[in-house]
PDB file of C-alpha atoms in Angstrom:
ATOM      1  CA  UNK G1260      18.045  -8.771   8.883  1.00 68.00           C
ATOM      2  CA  UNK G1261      20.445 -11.548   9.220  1.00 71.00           C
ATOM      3  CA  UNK G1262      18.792 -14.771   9.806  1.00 73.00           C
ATOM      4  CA  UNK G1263      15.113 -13.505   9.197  1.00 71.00           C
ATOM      5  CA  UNK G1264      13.113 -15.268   6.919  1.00 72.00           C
ATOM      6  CA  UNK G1265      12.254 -13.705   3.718  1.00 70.00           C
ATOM      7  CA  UNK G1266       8.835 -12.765   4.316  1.00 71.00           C
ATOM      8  CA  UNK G1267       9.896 -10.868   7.598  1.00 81.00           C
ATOM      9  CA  UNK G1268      12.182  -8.481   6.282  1.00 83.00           C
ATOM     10  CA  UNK G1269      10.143  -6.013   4.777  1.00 87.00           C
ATOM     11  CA  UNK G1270       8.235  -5.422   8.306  1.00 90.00           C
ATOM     12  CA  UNK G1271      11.601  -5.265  10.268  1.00 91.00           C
ATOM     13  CA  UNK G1272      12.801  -2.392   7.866  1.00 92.00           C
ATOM     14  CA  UNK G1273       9.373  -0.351   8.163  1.00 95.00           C
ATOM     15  CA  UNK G1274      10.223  -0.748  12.162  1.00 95.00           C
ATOM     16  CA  UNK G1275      13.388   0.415  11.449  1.00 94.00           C
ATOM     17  CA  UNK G1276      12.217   3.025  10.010  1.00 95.00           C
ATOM     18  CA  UNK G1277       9.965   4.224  13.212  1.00 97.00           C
ATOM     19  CA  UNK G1278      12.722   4.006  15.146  1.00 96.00           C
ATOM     20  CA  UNK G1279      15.324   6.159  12.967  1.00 96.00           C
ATOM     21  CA  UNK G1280      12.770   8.714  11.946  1.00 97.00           C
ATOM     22  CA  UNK G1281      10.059  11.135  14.415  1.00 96.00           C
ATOM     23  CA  UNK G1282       7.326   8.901  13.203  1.00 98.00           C
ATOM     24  CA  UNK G1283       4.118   6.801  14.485  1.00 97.00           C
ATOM     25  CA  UNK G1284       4.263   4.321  11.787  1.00 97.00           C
ATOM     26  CA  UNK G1285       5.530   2.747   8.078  1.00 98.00           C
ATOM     27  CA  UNK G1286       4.570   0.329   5.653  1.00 96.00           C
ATOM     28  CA  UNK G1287       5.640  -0.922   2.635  1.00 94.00           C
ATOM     29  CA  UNK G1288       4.026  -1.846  -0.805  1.00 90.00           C
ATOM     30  CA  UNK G1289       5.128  -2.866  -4.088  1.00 85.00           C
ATOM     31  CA  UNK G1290       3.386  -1.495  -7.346  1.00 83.00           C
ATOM     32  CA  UNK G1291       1.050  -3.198  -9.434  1.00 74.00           C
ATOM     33  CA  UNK G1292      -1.722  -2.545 -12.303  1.00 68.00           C
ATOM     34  CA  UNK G1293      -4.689  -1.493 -10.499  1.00 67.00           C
ATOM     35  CA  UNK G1294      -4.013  -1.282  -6.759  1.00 77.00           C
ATOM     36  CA  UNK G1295      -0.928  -1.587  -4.948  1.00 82.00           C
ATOM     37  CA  UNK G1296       0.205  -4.811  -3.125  1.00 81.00           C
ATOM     38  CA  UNK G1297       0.751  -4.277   0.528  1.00 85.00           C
ATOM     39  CA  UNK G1298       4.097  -6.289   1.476  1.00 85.00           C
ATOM     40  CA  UNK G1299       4.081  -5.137   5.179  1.00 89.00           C
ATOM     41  CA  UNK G1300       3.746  -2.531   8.043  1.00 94.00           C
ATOM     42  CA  UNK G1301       5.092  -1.017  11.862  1.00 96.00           C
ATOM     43  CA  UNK G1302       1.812  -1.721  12.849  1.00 96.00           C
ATOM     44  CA  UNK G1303      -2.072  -1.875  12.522  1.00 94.00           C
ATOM     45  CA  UNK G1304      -2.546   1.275  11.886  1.00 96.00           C
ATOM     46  CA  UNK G1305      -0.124   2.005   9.527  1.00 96.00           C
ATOM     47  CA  UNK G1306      -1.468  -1.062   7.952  1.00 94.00           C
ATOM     48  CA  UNK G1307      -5.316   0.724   8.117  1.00 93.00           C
ATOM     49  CA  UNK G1308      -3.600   3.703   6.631  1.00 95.00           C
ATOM     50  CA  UNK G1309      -2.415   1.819   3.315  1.00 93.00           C
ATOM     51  CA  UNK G1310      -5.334   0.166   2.837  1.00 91.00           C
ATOM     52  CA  UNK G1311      -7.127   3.318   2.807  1.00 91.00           C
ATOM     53  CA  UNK G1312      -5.331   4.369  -0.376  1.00 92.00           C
ATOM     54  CA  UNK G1313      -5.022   0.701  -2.320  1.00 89.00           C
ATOM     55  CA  UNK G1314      -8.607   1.340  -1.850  1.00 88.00           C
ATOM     56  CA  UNK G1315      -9.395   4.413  -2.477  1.00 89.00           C
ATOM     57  CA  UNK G1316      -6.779   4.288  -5.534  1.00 88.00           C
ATOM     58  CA  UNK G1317      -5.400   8.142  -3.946  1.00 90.00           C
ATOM     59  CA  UNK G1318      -2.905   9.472  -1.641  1.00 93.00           C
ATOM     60  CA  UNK G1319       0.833  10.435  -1.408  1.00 94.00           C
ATOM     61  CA  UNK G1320       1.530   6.622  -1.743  1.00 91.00           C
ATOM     62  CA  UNK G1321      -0.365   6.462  -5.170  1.00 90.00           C
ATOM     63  CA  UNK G1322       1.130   9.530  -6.172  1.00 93.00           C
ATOM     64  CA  UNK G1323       4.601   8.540  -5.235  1.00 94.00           C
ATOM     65  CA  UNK G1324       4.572   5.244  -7.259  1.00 91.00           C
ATOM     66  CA  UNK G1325       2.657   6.929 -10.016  1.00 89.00           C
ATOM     67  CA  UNK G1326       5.586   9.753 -10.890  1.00 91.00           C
ATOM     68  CA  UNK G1327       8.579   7.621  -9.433  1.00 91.00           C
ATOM     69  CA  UNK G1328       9.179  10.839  -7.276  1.00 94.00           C
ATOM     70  CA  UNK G1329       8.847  11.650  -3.242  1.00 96.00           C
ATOM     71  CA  UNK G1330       5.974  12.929  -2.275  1.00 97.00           C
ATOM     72  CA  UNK G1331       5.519  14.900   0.879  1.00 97.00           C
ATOM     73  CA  UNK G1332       1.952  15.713   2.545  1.00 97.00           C
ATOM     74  CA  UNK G1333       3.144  17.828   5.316  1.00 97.00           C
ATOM     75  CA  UNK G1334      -0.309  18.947   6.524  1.00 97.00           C
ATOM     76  CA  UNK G1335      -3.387  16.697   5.943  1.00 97.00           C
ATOM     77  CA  UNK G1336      -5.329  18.987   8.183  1.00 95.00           C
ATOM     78  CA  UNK G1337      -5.456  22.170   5.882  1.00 90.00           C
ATOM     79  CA  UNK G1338      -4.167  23.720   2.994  1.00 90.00           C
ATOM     80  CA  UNK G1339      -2.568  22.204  -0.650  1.00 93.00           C
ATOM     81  CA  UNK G1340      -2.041  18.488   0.607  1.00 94.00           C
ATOM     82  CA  UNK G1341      -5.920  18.395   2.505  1.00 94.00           C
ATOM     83  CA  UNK G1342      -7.154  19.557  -0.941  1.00 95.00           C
ATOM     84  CA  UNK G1343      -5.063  17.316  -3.044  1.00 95.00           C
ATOM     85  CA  UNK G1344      -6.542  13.908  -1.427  1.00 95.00           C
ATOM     86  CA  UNK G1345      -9.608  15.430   0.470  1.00 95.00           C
ATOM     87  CA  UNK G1346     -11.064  12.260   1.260  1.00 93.00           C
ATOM     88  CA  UNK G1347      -7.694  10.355   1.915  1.00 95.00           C
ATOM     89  CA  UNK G1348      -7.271  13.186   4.516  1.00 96.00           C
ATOM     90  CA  UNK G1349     -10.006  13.356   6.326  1.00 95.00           C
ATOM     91  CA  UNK G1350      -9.204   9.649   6.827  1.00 93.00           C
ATOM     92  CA  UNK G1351      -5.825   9.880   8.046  1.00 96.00           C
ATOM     93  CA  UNK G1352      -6.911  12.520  10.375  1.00 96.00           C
ATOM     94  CA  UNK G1353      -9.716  10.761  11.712  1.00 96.00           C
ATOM     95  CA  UNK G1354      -6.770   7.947  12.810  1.00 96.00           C
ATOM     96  CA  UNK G1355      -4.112  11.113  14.100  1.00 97.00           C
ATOM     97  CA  UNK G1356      -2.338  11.254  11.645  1.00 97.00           C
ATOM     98  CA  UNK G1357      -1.294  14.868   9.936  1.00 97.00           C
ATOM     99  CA  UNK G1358       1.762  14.059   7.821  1.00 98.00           C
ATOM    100  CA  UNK G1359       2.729  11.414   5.207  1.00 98.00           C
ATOM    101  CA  UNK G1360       6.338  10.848   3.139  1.00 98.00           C
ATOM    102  CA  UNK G1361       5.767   8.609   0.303  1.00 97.00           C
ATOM    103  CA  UNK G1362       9.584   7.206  -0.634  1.00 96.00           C
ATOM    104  CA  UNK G1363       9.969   5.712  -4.064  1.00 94.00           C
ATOM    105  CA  UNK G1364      11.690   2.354  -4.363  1.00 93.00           C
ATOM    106  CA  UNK G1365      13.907   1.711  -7.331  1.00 87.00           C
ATOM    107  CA  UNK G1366      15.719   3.381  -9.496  1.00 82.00           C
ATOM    108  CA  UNK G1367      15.774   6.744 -11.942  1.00 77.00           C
ATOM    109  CA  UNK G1368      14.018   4.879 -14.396  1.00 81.00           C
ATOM    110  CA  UNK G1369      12.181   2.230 -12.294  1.00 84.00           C
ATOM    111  CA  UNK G1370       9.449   2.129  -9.475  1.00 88.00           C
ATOM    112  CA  UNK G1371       9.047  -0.893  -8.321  1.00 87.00           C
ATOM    113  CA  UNK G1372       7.164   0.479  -4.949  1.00 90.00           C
ATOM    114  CA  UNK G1373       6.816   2.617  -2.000  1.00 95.00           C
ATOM    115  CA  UNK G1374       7.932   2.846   1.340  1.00 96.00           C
ATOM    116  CA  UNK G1375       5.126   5.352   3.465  1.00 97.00           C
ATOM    117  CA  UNK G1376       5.966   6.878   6.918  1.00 98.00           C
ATOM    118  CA  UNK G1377       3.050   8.174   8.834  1.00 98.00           C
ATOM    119  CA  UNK G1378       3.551  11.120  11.604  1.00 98.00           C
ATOM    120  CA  UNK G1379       1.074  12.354  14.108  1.00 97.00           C
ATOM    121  CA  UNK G1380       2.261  15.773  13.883  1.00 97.00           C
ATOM    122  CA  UNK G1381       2.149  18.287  10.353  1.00 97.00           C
ATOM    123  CA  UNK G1382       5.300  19.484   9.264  1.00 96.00           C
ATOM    124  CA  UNK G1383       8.519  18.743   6.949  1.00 97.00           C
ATOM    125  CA  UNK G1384      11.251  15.996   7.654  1.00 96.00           C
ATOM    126  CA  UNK G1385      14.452  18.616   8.190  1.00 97.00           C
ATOM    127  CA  UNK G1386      17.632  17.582   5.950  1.00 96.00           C
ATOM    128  CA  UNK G1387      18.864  15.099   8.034  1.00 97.00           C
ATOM    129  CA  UNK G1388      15.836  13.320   8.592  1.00 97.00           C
ATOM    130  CA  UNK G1389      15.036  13.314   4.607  1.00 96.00           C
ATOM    131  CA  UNK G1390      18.410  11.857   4.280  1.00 96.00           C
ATOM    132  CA  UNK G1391      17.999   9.201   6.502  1.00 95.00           C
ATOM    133  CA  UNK G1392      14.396   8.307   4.906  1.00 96.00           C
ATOM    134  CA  UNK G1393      15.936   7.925   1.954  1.00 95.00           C
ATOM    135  CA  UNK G1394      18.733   5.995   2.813  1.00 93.00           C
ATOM    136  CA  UNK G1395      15.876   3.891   4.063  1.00 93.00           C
ATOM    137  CA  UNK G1396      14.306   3.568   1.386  1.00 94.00           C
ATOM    138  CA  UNK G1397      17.364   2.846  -0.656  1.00 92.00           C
ATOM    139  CA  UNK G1398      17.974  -0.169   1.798  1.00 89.00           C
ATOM    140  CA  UNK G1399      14.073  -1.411   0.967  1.00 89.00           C
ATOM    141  CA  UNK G1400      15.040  -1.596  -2.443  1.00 89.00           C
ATOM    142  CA  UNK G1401      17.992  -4.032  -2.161  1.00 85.00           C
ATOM    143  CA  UNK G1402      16.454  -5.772   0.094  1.00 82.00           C
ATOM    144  CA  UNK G1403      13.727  -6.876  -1.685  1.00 78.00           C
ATOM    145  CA  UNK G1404      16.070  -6.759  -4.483  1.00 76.00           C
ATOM    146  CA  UNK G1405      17.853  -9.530  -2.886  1.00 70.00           C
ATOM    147  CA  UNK G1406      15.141 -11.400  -1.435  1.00 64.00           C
ATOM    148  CA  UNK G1407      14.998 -15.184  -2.306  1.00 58.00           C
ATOM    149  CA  UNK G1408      12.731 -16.320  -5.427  1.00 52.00           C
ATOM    150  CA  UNK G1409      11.647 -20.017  -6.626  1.00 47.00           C
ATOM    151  CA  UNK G1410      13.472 -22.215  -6.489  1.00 44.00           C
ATOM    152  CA  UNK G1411      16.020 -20.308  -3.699  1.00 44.00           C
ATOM    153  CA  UNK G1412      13.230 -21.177  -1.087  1.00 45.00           C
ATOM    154  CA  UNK G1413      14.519 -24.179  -0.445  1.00 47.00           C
ATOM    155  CA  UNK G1414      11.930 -27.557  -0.207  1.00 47.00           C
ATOM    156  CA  UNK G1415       8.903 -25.170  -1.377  1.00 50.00           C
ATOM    157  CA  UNK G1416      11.193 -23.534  -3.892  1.00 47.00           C
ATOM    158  CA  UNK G1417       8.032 -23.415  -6.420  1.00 45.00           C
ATOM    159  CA  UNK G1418       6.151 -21.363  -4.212  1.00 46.00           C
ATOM    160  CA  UNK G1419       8.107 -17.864  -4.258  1.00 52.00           C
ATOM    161  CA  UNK G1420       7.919 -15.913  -1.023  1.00 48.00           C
ATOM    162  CA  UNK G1421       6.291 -13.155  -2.363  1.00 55.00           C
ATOM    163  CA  UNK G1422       3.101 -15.120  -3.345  1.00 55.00           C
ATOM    164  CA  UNK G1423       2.262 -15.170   0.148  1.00 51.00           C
ATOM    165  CA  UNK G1424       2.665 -11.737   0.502  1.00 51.00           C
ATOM    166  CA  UNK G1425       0.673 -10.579  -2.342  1.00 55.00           C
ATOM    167  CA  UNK G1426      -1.518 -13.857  -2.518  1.00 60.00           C
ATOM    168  CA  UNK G1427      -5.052 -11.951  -0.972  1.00 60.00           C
ATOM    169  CA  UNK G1428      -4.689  -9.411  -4.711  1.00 65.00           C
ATOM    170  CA  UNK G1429      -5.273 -12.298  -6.620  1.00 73.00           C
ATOM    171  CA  UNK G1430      -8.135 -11.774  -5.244  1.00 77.00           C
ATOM    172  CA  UNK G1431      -9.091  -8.798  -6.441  1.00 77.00           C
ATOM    173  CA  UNK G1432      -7.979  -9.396 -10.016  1.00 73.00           C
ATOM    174  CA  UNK G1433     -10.709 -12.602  -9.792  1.00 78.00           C
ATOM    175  CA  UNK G1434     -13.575 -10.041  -8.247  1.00 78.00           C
ATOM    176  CA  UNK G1435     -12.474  -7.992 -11.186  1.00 78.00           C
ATOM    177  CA  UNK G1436     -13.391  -9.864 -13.497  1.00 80.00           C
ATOM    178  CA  UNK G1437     -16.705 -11.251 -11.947  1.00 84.00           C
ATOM    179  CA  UNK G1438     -18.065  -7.479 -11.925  1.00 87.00           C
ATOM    180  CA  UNK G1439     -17.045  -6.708 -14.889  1.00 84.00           C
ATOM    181  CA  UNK G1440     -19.035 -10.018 -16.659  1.00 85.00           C
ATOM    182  CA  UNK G1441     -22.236  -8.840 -13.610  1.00 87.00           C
ATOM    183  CA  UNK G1442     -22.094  -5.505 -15.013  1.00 89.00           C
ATOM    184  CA  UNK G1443     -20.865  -5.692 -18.652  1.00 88.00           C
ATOM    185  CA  UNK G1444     -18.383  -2.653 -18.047  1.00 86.00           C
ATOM    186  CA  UNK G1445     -14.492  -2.701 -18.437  1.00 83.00           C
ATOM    187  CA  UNK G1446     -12.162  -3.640 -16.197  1.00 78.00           C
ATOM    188  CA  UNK G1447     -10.921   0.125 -14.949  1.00 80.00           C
ATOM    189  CA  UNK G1448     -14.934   0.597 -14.364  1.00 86.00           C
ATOM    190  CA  UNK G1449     -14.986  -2.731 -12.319  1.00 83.00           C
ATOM    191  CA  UNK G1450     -12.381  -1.746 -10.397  1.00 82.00           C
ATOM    192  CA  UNK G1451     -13.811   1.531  -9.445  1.00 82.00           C
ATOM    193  CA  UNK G1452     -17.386  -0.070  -8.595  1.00 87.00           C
ATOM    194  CA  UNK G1453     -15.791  -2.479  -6.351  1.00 85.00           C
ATOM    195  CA  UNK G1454     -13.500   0.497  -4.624  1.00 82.00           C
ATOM    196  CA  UNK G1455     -16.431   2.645  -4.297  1.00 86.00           C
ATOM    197  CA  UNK G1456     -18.632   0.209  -2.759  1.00 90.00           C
ATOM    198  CA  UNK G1457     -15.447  -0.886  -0.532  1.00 87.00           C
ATOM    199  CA  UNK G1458     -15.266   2.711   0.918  1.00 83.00           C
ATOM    200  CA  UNK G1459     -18.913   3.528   1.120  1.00 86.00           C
ATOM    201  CA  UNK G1460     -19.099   0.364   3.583  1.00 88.00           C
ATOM    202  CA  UNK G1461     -16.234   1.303   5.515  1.00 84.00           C
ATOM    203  CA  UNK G1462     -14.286  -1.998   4.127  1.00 85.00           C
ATOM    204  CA  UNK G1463     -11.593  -2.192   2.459  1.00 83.00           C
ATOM    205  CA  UNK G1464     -11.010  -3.484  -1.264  1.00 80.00           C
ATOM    206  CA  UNK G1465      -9.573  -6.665  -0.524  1.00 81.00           C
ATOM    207  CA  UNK G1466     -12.368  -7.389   1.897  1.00 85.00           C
ATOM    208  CA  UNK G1467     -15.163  -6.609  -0.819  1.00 86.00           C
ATOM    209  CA  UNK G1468     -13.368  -8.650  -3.283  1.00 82.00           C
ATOM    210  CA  UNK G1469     -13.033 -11.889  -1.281  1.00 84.00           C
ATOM    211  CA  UNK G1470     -16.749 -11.798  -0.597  1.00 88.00           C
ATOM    212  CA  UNK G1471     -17.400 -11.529  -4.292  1.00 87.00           C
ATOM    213  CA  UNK G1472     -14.496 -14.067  -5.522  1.00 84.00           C
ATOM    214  CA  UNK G1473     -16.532 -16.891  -2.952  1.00 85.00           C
ATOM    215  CA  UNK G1474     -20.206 -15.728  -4.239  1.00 86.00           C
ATOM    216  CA  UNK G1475     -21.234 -13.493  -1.211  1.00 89.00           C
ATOM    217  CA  UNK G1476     -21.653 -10.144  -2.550  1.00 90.00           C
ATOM    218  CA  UNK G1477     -22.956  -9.842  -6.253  1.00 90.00           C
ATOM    219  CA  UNK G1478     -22.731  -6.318  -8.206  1.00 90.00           C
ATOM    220  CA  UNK G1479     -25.573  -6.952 -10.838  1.00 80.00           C
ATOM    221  CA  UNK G1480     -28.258  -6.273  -8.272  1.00 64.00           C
ATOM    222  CA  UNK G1481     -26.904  -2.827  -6.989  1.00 60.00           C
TER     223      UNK G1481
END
C-alpha cells in the first residue's frame, strides 16, 4: 500500500484478496442509509456483482452489514442460500458465480462496511482460508481507518478522498427526493420505485438515478 494514493487502496486490498483466497473476485463497500456505497472492486464483474445488491437492496452483502456478522452463501445454485436471495441468485449464477462471503468491517459494536469475495465454485472457505479472509478484512478496516481526510489531502484538502468515491450516491439521495415529490410517497417507497424500475430494465440504481437527477426519466408518468 505504501506510496498508493488514497483512493487506490481499497482496490489493491480486494486484489489482494483474490490472490490470498480460491476466489474469482472482491469488492468493497462502505454502509450507508438506503443503499450501500461501492468504494472499489478486483474487477468488472465483481463490480456487476455489487451493484446487483445496492440495487436490489438483498444479498449476503446487505445481510452482512445489516447484522454486523459474516455471512456465508455457499451454494447460490440450490438449497437455503438460493432461497434466501432468489433473485440475487439467479443473478450471480447467470455471471458464474456459486458462492459469496460477506466480511464485516469494524468492530463488535460497529459496521462501518463490507468486504465481498465472489467464487465460481459452491462450497465453504476451510479454517484456514476463513482465517485469512478475515484477517483481510481486519486489514480493510484500518486501512480505511487510516485513510487521509480534509484537510490531510494536501492542496485539495477540502475535498476529502472519499467524496470521489462515493460522489455518484449523491446521486441517488437527489433522485430520491425528486420521486418522492413526482409521486407524493415517502422516501423508503421512492427508493424502492426507483430500485424496482432499475432492475426491471436491467440497469442499475445509480444509472436510473442519474437520468432522473438531470430530467431524463420522470416517475409521475409510470
Amino acid at each position: 500500500m505504501r506510496g498508493a494514493d488514497p483512493a487506490e487502496i481499497p482496490g489493491k486490498l480486494c486484489a489482494a484478496a483474490v490472490e490470498l483466497l480460491p476466489v474469482a473476485g472482491a469488492s468493497v463497500s462502505l454502509r450507508s442509509d438506503g443503499m450501500p456505497v461501492q468504494l472499489s472492486a478486483s474487477s468488472d464483474r465483481a463490480a456487476q456483482l455489487s451493484d446487483i445488491q445496492a440495487t436490489l437492496g438483498d444479498g449476503p452483502c446487505t445481510a452482512a452489514a445489516a447484522t454486523g456478522a459474516a455471512v456465508f452463501a455457499t451454494d447460490l445454485t440450490s438449497g437455503r442460500d438460493a432461497g434466501r436471495w432468489p433473485v440475487f441468485a439467479e443473478e450471480a449464477t447467470a455471471a458464474g458465480i456459486r458462492a459469496v462471503y460477506s466480511m464485516p468491517l469494524g468492530n463488535d459494536t460497529v459496521c462501518v462496511g463490507t468486504l465481498d469475495l465472489y467464487r465460481e465454485a459452491p462450497g465453504a472457505l476451510t479454517r484456514r482460508e476463513l482465517g485469512v479472509a478475515e484477517l483481510v478484512a481486519s486489514v480493510m478496516t484500518v486501512a480505511l481507518m487510516a485513510l487521509p481526510r480534509g484537510e490531510e489531502n494536501g492542496p485539495d484538502g477540502d475535498d476529502p478522498w472519499l467524496n470521489g468515491l462515493a460522489s455518484a450516491h449523491d446521486e441517488v439521495y437527489q433522485a430520491v427526493g425528486m420521486i418522492m415529490v413526482q409521486l407524493g410517497v415517502d422516501s423508503d417507497e421512492a427508493l424502492a420505485r426507483l430500485r424496482a424500475h432499475a432492475f426491471a430494465h436491467g440497469r442499475t440504481a445509480l444509472e436510473v438515478a442519474h437520468d432522473v437527477v438531470w430530467h431524463r426519466k420522470r416517475f409521475d408518468g409510470d
